[in-house]
PDB file of C-alpha atoms in Angstrom:
ATOM      1  CA  MET A   1       6.425  21.918 -11.358  1.00  0.00           C
ATOM      2  CA  SER A   2       7.407  19.447  -8.643  1.00  0.00           C
ATOM      3  CA  GLY A   3       5.910  15.988  -8.418  1.00  0.00           C
ATOM      4  CA  LYS A   4       4.705  13.793  -5.596  1.00  0.00           C
ATOM      5  CA  LEU A   5       6.282  10.805  -3.832  1.00  0.00           C
ATOM      6  CA  ILE A   6       4.262   8.010  -2.232  1.00  0.00           C
ATOM      7  CA  VAL A   7       6.061   5.165  -0.451  1.00  0.00           C
ATOM      8  CA  SER A   8       4.093   2.097   0.612  1.00  0.00           C
ATOM      9  CA  VAL A   9       4.879  -1.157   2.430  1.00  0.00           C
ATOM     10  CA  SER A  10       2.734  -4.315   2.421  1.00  0.00           C
ATOM     11  CA  GLY A  11       2.927  -7.635   4.268  1.00  0.00           C
ATOM     12  CA  ILE A  12       3.289  -6.061   7.705  1.00  0.00           C
ATOM     13  CA  GLY A  13       3.051  -8.578  10.532  1.00  0.00           C
ATOM     14  CA  GLU A  14       4.826 -10.122  13.474  1.00  0.00           C
ATOM     15  CA  ARG A  15       7.553 -11.735  11.346  1.00  0.00           C
ATOM     16  CA  THR A  16       8.334  -8.614   9.310  1.00  0.00           C
ATOM     17  CA  LEU A  17       7.749  -5.852  11.850  1.00  0.00           C
ATOM     18  CA  GLY A  18      11.424  -5.408  12.726  1.00  0.00           C
ATOM     19  CA  ASP A  19      12.393  -4.845   9.092  1.00  0.00           C
ATOM     20  CA  VAL A  20       9.467  -2.478   8.541  1.00  0.00           C
ATOM     21  CA  GLU A  21      10.358  -0.506  11.664  1.00  0.00           C
ATOM     22  CA  ALA A  22      13.933  -0.086  10.450  1.00  0.00           C
ATOM     23  CA  PHE A  23      12.744   1.009   7.006  1.00  0.00           C
ATOM     24  CA  CYS A  24      10.290   3.527   8.472  1.00  0.00           C
ATOM     25  CA  ALA A  25      13.103   4.925  10.604  1.00  0.00           C
ATOM     26  CA  GLN A  26      15.026   5.538   7.375  1.00  0.00           C
ATOM     27  CA  MET A  27      11.962   7.295   5.955  1.00  0.00           C
ATOM     28  CA  ASP A  28      11.559   9.359   9.132  1.00  0.00           C
ATOM     29  CA  ALA A  29      15.143  10.559   8.730  1.00  0.00           C
ATOM     30  CA  ARG A  30      14.186  11.727   5.240  1.00  0.00           C
ATOM     31  CA  LYS A  31      10.869  13.249   6.431  1.00  0.00           C
ATOM     32  CA  VAL A  32       8.948  10.867   4.154  1.00  0.00           C
ATOM     33  CA  PRO A  33       5.652   9.470   5.529  1.00  0.00           C
ATOM     34  CA  VAL A  34       4.735   5.897   4.648  1.00  0.00           C
ATOM     35  CA  SER A  35       1.470   4.347   3.478  1.00  0.00           C
ATOM     36  CA  LEU A  36       1.128   1.123   5.485  1.00  0.00           C
ATOM     37  CA  LEU A  37      -0.864  -1.546   3.624  1.00  0.00           C
ATOM     38  CA  VAL A  38      -2.591  -3.671   6.238  1.00  0.00           C
ATOM     39  CA  ALA A  39      -4.573  -6.933   5.998  1.00  0.00           C
ATOM     40  CA  PRO A  40      -6.332  -8.847   8.821  1.00  0.00           C
ATOM     41  CA  ARG A  41      -4.760 -12.117   7.639  1.00  0.00           C
ATOM     42  CA  LEU A  42      -1.466 -12.689   5.853  1.00  0.00           C
ATOM     43  CA  SER A  43      -1.261 -16.475   5.930  1.00  0.00           C
ATOM     44  CA  THR A  44      -3.073 -19.454   7.342  1.00  0.00           C
ATOM     45  CA  ASP A  45      -1.407 -18.941  10.738  1.00  0.00           C
ATOM     46  CA  TYR A  46      -1.286 -15.131  11.049  1.00  0.00           C
ATOM     47  CA  GLN A  47      -4.100 -12.894  12.239  1.00  0.00           C
ATOM     48  CA  LEU A  48      -3.552  -9.228  12.980  1.00  0.00           C
ATOM     49  CA  ASP A  49      -5.969  -9.252  15.905  1.00  0.00           C
ATOM     50  CA  ARG A  50      -3.679 -11.733  17.674  1.00  0.00           C
ATOM     51  CA  ASP A  51      -0.634  -9.497  17.243  1.00  0.00           C
ATOM     52  CA  PRO A  52      -1.060  -6.573  19.680  1.00  0.00           C
ATOM     53  CA  ARG A  53       2.498  -5.305  19.222  1.00  0.00           C
ATOM     54  CA  THR A  54       2.018  -4.750  15.496  1.00  0.00           C
ATOM     55  CA  VAL A  55      -1.407  -3.187  16.073  1.00  0.00           C
ATOM     56  CA  GLU A  56       0.027  -0.743  18.615  1.00  0.00           C
ATOM     57  CA  TRP A  57       2.890   0.119  16.281  1.00  0.00           C
ATOM     58  CA  LEU A  58       0.487   0.780  13.388  1.00  0.00           C
ATOM     59  CA  ILE A  59      -1.675   3.037  15.550  1.00  0.00           C
ATOM     60  CA  ASP A  60       1.394   4.999  16.649  1.00  0.00           C
ATOM     61  CA  ARG A  61       2.603   5.369  13.066  1.00  0.00           C
ATOM     62  CA  ARG A  62      -0.764   6.695  11.896  1.00  0.00           C
ATOM     63  CA  THR A  63      -0.752   9.194  14.762  1.00  0.00           C
ATOM     64  CA  GLY A  64       2.644  10.333  13.519  1.00  0.00           C
ATOM     65  CA  GLY A  65       1.447  10.993   9.964  1.00  0.00           C
ATOM     66  CA  ASP A  66       1.581   7.653   8.166  1.00  0.00           C
ATOM     67  CA  ALA A  67      -1.512   6.299   6.393  1.00  0.00           C
ATOM     68  CA  ILE A  68      -3.287   2.998   7.023  1.00  0.00           C
ATOM     69  CA  VAL A  69      -4.600   1.405   3.811  1.00  0.00           C
ATOM     70  CA  LEU A  70      -6.741  -1.741   3.792  1.00  0.00           C
ATOM     71  CA  HIS A  71      -4.888  -4.328   1.744  1.00  0.00           C
ATOM     72  CA  GLY A  72      -7.294  -7.212   1.394  1.00  0.00           C
ATOM     73  CA  TYR A  73      -8.784  -9.618   3.907  1.00  0.00           C
ATOM     74  CA  ASP A  74      -7.181 -13.047   3.533  1.00  0.00           C
ATOM     75  CA  ASP A  75      -4.792 -13.341   0.615  1.00  0.00           C
ATOM     76  CA  ALA A  76      -3.400 -16.766   1.516  1.00  0.00           C
ATOM     77  CA  PRO A  77      -5.918 -18.924  -0.418  1.00  0.00           C
ATOM     78  CA  THR A  78      -5.518 -16.928  -3.645  1.00  0.00           C
ATOM     79  CA  LYS A  79      -1.937 -15.683  -3.808  1.00  0.00           C
ATOM     80  CA  LYS A  80      -0.737 -18.621  -5.920  1.00  0.00           C
ATOM     81  CA  ARG A  81      -3.242 -17.703  -8.597  1.00  0.00           C
ATOM     82  CA  ARG A  82      -4.400 -14.123  -8.861  1.00  0.00           C
ATOM     83  CA  GLY A  83      -4.667 -11.360  -6.283  1.00  0.00           C
ATOM     84  CA  GLU A  84      -7.468 -11.717  -3.766  1.00  0.00           C
ATOM     85  CA  PHE A  85      -9.631  -8.979  -5.314  1.00  0.00           C
ATOM     86  CA  ALA A  86      -8.620  -9.399  -8.966  1.00  0.00           C
ATOM     87  CA  THR A  87     -11.640 -11.384 -10.158  1.00  0.00           C
ATOM     88  CA  LEU A  88     -14.304 -11.092  -7.436  1.00  0.00           C
ATOM     89  CA  ARG A  89     -17.916 -10.281  -8.187  1.00  0.00           C
ATOM     90  CA  ALA A  90     -19.517  -7.439  -6.260  1.00  0.00           C
ATOM     91  CA  HIS A  91     -21.297  -9.718  -3.779  1.00  0.00           C
ATOM     92  CA  GLU A  92     -18.127 -11.648  -2.915  1.00  0.00           C
ATOM     93  CA  ALA A  93     -16.126  -8.437  -2.691  1.00  0.00           C
ATOM     94  CA  ASN A  94     -18.745  -6.960  -0.392  1.00  0.00           C
ATOM     95  CA  LEU A  95     -18.438  -9.857   2.059  1.00  0.00           C
ATOM     96  CA  ARG A  96     -14.639  -9.638   2.204  1.00  0.00           C
ATOM     97  CA  LEU A  97     -14.656  -5.843   2.534  1.00  0.00           C
ATOM     98  CA  MET A  98     -17.196  -5.982   5.355  1.00  0.00           C
ATOM     99  CA  GLY A  99     -15.173  -8.624   7.176  1.00  0.00           C
ATOM    100  CA  ALA A 100     -11.893  -6.753   6.848  1.00  0.00           C
ATOM    101  CA  ASP A 101     -13.462  -3.421   7.784  1.00  0.00           C
ATOM    102  CA  ARG A 102     -14.981  -4.949  10.904  1.00  0.00           C
ATOM    103  CA  VAL A 103     -11.607  -6.302  12.066  1.00  0.00           C
ATOM    104  CA  LEU A 104      -9.760  -3.015  11.511  1.00  0.00           C
ATOM    105  CA  GLU A 105     -12.507  -1.038  13.240  1.00  0.00           C
ATOM    106  CA  HIS A 106     -12.271  -3.331  16.267  1.00  0.00           C
ATOM    107  CA  LEU A 107      -8.495  -2.776  16.386  1.00  0.00           C
ATOM    108  CA  GLY A 108      -8.708   1.010  16.076  1.00  0.00           C
ATOM    109  CA  LEU A 109      -7.241   0.929  12.554  1.00  0.00           C
ATOM    110  CA  ARG A 110     -10.308   1.608  10.427  1.00  0.00           C
ATOM    111  CA  THR A 111      -9.512   3.304   7.138  1.00  0.00           C
ATOM    112  CA  ARG A 112     -11.397   4.608   4.114  1.00  0.00           C
ATOM    113  CA  LEU A 113      -8.488   3.810   1.773  1.00  0.00           C
ATOM    114  CA  PHE A 114      -8.102   0.580  -0.209  1.00  0.00           C
ATOM    115  CA  ALA A 115      -5.347  -1.059  -2.240  1.00  0.00           C
ATOM    116  CA  ALA A 116      -5.824  -4.690  -3.270  1.00  0.00           C
ATOM    117  CA  PRO A 117      -3.118  -7.349  -3.004  1.00  0.00           C
ATOM    118  CA  GLY A 118      -1.241  -7.219  -6.295  1.00  0.00           C
ATOM    119  CA  TRP A 119      -2.820  -3.794  -6.926  1.00  0.00           C
ATOM    120  CA  VAL A 120      -5.443  -5.354  -9.247  1.00  0.00           C
ATOM    121  CA  VAL A 121      -9.213  -5.054  -8.684  1.00  0.00           C
ATOM    122  CA  SER A 122     -12.200  -6.370 -10.601  1.00  0.00           C
ATOM    123  CA  PRO A 123     -15.149  -4.192 -11.670  1.00  0.00           C
ATOM    124  CA  GLY A 124     -17.143  -5.899  -8.914  1.00  0.00           C
ATOM    125  CA  VAL A 125     -14.702  -4.625  -6.297  1.00  0.00           C
ATOM    126  CA  VAL A 126     -14.877  -1.079  -7.665  1.00  0.00           C
ATOM    127  CA  LYS A 127     -18.659  -1.304  -7.386  1.00  0.00           C
ATOM    128  CA  ALA A 128     -18.583  -2.672  -3.815  1.00  0.00           C
ATOM    129  CA  LEU A 129     -16.043  -0.244  -2.316  1.00  0.00           C
ATOM    130  CA  PRO A 130     -18.226   2.918  -2.012  1.00  0.00           C
ATOM    131  CA  GLY A 131     -21.079   0.941  -0.485  1.00  0.00           C
ATOM    132  CA  ASN A 132     -18.705  -0.081   2.299  1.00  0.00           C
ATOM    133  CA  GLY A 133     -17.603   3.479   2.964  1.00  0.00           C
ATOM    134  CA  PHE A 134     -14.319   3.489   1.062  1.00  0.00           C
ATOM    135  CA  ARG A 135     -13.383   6.782  -0.563  1.00  0.00           C
ATOM    136  CA  LEU A 136     -10.036   6.112  -2.233  1.00  0.00           C
ATOM    137  CA  LEU A 137      -8.810   3.234  -4.395  1.00  0.00           C
ATOM    138  CA  ALA A 138      -5.132   2.835  -5.237  1.00  0.00           C
ATOM    139  CA  ASP A 139      -4.553   0.302  -8.006  1.00  0.00           C
ATOM    140  CA  LEU A 140      -1.794  -0.642 -10.391  1.00  0.00           C
ATOM    141  CA  HIS A 141      -2.364   2.217 -12.825  1.00  0.00           C
ATOM    142  CA  GLY A 142      -3.629   5.089 -10.700  1.00  0.00           C
ATOM    143  CA  VAL A 143      -5.455   6.509  -7.697  1.00  0.00           C
ATOM    144  CA  THR A 144      -9.225   6.931  -7.858  1.00  0.00           C
ATOM    145  CA  ASP A 145     -11.413   9.223  -5.767  1.00  0.00           C
ATOM    146  CA  LEU A 146     -14.501   7.037  -5.317  1.00  0.00           C
ATOM    147  CA  VAL A 147     -16.615  10.011  -4.210  1.00  0.00           C
ATOM    148  CA  ARG A 148     -15.757  12.424  -7.011  1.00  0.00           C
ATOM    149  CA  HIS A 149     -15.234   9.673  -9.617  1.00  0.00           C
ATOM    150  CA  THR A 150     -11.884  11.068 -10.727  1.00  0.00           C
ATOM    151  CA  THR A 151      -8.635   9.209 -11.315  1.00  0.00           C
ATOM    152  CA  VAL A 152      -5.028  10.364 -11.273  1.00  0.00           C
ATOM    153  CA  ARG A 153      -2.950   8.135 -13.538  1.00  0.00           C
ATOM    154  CA  ALA A 154       0.330   6.938 -12.038  1.00  0.00           C
ATOM    155  CA  ARG A 155       1.688   3.408 -12.209  1.00  0.00           C
ATOM    156  CA  VAL A 156       3.062   1.579  -9.169  1.00  0.00           C
ATOM    157  CA  LEU A 157       6.773   0.731  -9.182  1.00  0.00           C
ATOM    158  CA  GLY A 158       6.921  -2.320  -6.947  1.00  0.00           C
ATOM    159  CA  ILE A 159       9.371  -4.837  -5.527  1.00  0.00           C
ATOM    160  CA  GLY A 160       7.882  -8.122  -4.348  1.00  0.00           C
ATOM    161  CA  GLU A 161       4.213  -9.087  -3.903  1.00  0.00           C
ATOM    162  CA  GLY A 162       3.504  -9.706  -7.555  1.00  0.00           C
ATOM    163  CA  PHE A 163       6.480  -7.697  -8.779  1.00  0.00           C
ATOM    164  CA  LEU A 164       9.926  -9.059  -9.535  1.00  0.00           C
ATOM    165  CA  THR A 165      12.823  -8.788  -7.095  1.00  0.00           C
ATOM    166  CA  GLU A 166      15.839  -9.501  -9.298  1.00  0.00           C
ATOM    167  CA  PRO A 167      18.708  -6.968  -9.418  1.00  0.00           C
ATOM    168  CA  TRP A 168      17.838  -5.808 -12.943  1.00  0.00           C
ATOM    169  CA  TRP A 169      14.248  -5.113 -11.860  1.00  0.00           C
ATOM    170  CA  CYS A 170      15.394  -3.179  -8.803  1.00  0.00           C
ATOM    171  CA  ARG A 171      17.571  -1.027 -11.070  1.00  0.00           C
ATOM    172  CA  MET A 172      14.594  -0.458 -13.339  1.00  0.00           C
ATOM    173  CA  VAL A 173      12.510   0.724 -10.378  1.00  0.00           C
ATOM    174  CA  VAL A 174      15.180   3.250  -9.430  1.00  0.00           C
ATOM    175  CA  LEU A 175      15.619   4.517 -13.000  1.00  0.00           C
ATOM    176  CA  SER A 176      11.858   4.760 -13.545  1.00  0.00           C
ATOM    177  CA  ALA A 177      11.386   6.656 -10.293  1.00  0.00           C
ATOM    178  CA  GLU A 178      14.056   9.152 -11.301  1.00  0.00           C
ATOM    179  CA  ARG A 179      12.556   9.598 -14.766  1.00  0.00           C
ATOM    180  CA  ILE A 180       9.059  10.232 -13.383  1.00  0.00           C
ATOM    181  CA  ALA A 181      10.396  12.603 -10.742  1.00  0.00           C
ATOM    182  CA  ARG A 182      12.392  14.560 -13.294  1.00  0.00           C
ATOM    183  CA  ARG A 183       9.168  15.111 -15.266  1.00  0.00           C
ATOM    184  CA  GLY A 184       7.334  16.297 -12.143  1.00  0.00           C
ATOM    185  CA  GLY A 185       5.104  13.223 -12.039  1.00  0.00           C
ATOM    186  CA  ILE A 186       3.801  11.026  -9.242  1.00  0.00           C
ATOM    187  CA  VAL A 187       6.350   8.495  -8.015  1.00  0.00           C
ATOM    188  CA  ARG A 188       4.571   5.535  -6.386  1.00  0.00           C
ATOM    189  CA  VAL A 189       7.093   3.054  -5.002  1.00  0.00           C
ATOM    190  CA  ALA A 190       5.940  -0.046  -3.129  1.00  0.00           C
ATOM    191  CA  VAL A 191       7.762  -2.873  -1.408  1.00  0.00           C
ATOM    192  CA  ALA A 192       6.730  -6.122   0.232  1.00  0.00           C
ATOM    193  CA  ALA A 193       7.943  -6.140   3.841  1.00  0.00           C
ATOM    194  CA  ARG A 194       9.809  -9.438   3.538  1.00  0.00           C
ATOM    195  CA  GLN A 195      12.005  -7.874   0.830  1.00  0.00           C
ATOM    196  CA  LEU A 196      13.303  -5.224   3.220  1.00  0.00           C
ATOM    197  CA  ARG A 197      15.735  -7.649   4.852  1.00  0.00           C
ATOM    198  CA  LYS A 198      17.464  -8.111   1.486  1.00  0.00           C
ATOM    199  CA  PRO A 199      20.182  -5.551   0.680  1.00  0.00           C
ATOM    200  CA  GLY A 200      19.282  -5.167  -3.008  1.00  0.00           C
ATOM    201  CA  PRO A 201      15.556  -4.377  -2.720  1.00  0.00           C
ATOM    202  CA  LEU A 202      16.122  -2.216   0.371  1.00  0.00           C
ATOM    203  CA  GLN A 203      18.806  -0.151  -1.343  1.00  0.00           C
ATOM    204  CA  ALA A 204      16.639   0.214  -4.447  1.00  0.00           C
ATOM    205  CA  MET A 205      13.819   1.660  -2.347  1.00  0.00           C
ATOM    206  CA  LEU A 206      16.159   4.075  -0.594  1.00  0.00           C
ATOM    207  CA  ASP A 207      17.721   5.147  -3.898  1.00  0.00           C
ATOM    208  CA  ALA A 208      14.321   5.686  -5.517  1.00  0.00           C
ATOM    209  CA  VAL A 209      13.161   7.814  -2.573  1.00  0.00           C
ATOM    210  CA  ASP A 210      16.384   9.838  -2.505  1.00  0.00           C
ATOM    211  CA  LEU A 211      16.309  10.513  -6.241  1.00  0.00           C
ATOM    212  CA  ALA A 212      12.646  11.535  -6.157  1.00  0.00           C
ATOM    213  CA  SER A 213      13.407  13.891  -3.285  1.00  0.00           C
ATOM    214  CA  MET A 214      16.445  15.277  -5.089  1.00  0.00           C
ATOM    215  CA  HIS A 215      14.199  16.176  -8.034  1.00  0.00           C
ATOM    216  CA  GLY A 216      11.827  18.038  -5.737  1.00  0.00           C
ATOM    217  CA  CYS A 217       8.993  15.548  -5.271  1.00  0.00           C
ATOM    218  CA  THR A 218       6.794  16.320  -2.280  1.00  0.00           C
ATOM    219  CA  PRO A 219       6.417  13.318   0.054  1.00  0.00           C
ATOM    220  CA  THR A 220       2.800  12.389   0.798  1.00  0.00           C
ATOM    221  CA  VAL A 221       0.589   9.404   1.553  1.00  0.00           C
ATOM    222  CA  TYR A 222      -2.590   7.939   0.138  1.00  0.00           C
ATOM    223  CA  ARG A 223      -5.394  10.053   1.591  1.00  0.00           C
ATOM    224  CA  TRP A 224      -8.856  11.386   0.971  1.00  0.00           C
ATOM    225  CA  GLN A 225     -10.065  14.755   2.201  1.00  0.00           C
ATOM    226  CA  ALA A 226     -13.359  16.512   1.633  1.00  0.00           C
ATOM    227  CA  GLY A 227     -12.843  19.600  -0.485  1.00  0.00           C
ATOM    228  CA  LYS A 228      -9.379  18.599  -1.659  1.00  0.00           C
ATOM    229  CA  ALA A 229      -8.172  16.832  -4.774  1.00  0.00           C
ATOM    230  CA  ILE A 230      -6.593  13.421  -4.351  1.00  0.00           C
ATOM    231  CA  LEU A 231      -2.845  13.342  -3.898  1.00  0.00           C
ATOM    232  CA  ASP A 232      -2.712  16.794  -2.321  1.00  0.00           C
ATOM    233  CA  ALA A 233       0.543  17.027  -0.443  1.00  0.00           C
ATOM    234  CA  ALA A 234       0.611  16.168   3.256  1.00  0.00           C
TER     235      ALA A 234
END
């Protein structure tokens, strides 16, 4: 039985767009869609709604089969401690989710999919997500259908954004991806956009994707569809 392959990129903005474009071109050549993790704010001086080129590119990519996943609201004040949604109570989570959802809707990028910065969410966030219309939660350990209350267990293999970036870690990501793929499991590889300009992390991502494909994994994206189980192939 063949497995699934999900590739995601976070930290997409004006400064990283060139590297992300080049990486997505590599994925296009392999016929692998990408889950694009998008946040309204990435730092104190970056706002997505002031970056029309990136917005247009994201809209075009979604039209072509990629997925847009909300990836927090404003991670800058919390990234030195824990992820933005790691410890929030439901009320605080609700405010941030509403704010982020409003921005993405205004930009034509509204999504019903959510993955927190660092892939860690508090119980309060899990409680607040359905009330704000979100149907799918991707976290560190699995993917949860918030409508059907079912979870598929599959751990993220990440480089950057809370994960290590050293050569030994990149090798571990590749080896783990191959092992999961060989067993017919779900290979979830994720990379922070700023790592894509570095030869080691970039090559590790390409190797992990190629090995998963070699072992027959079906490329897909994070998605939710009425009447279908989560992680159905694209």
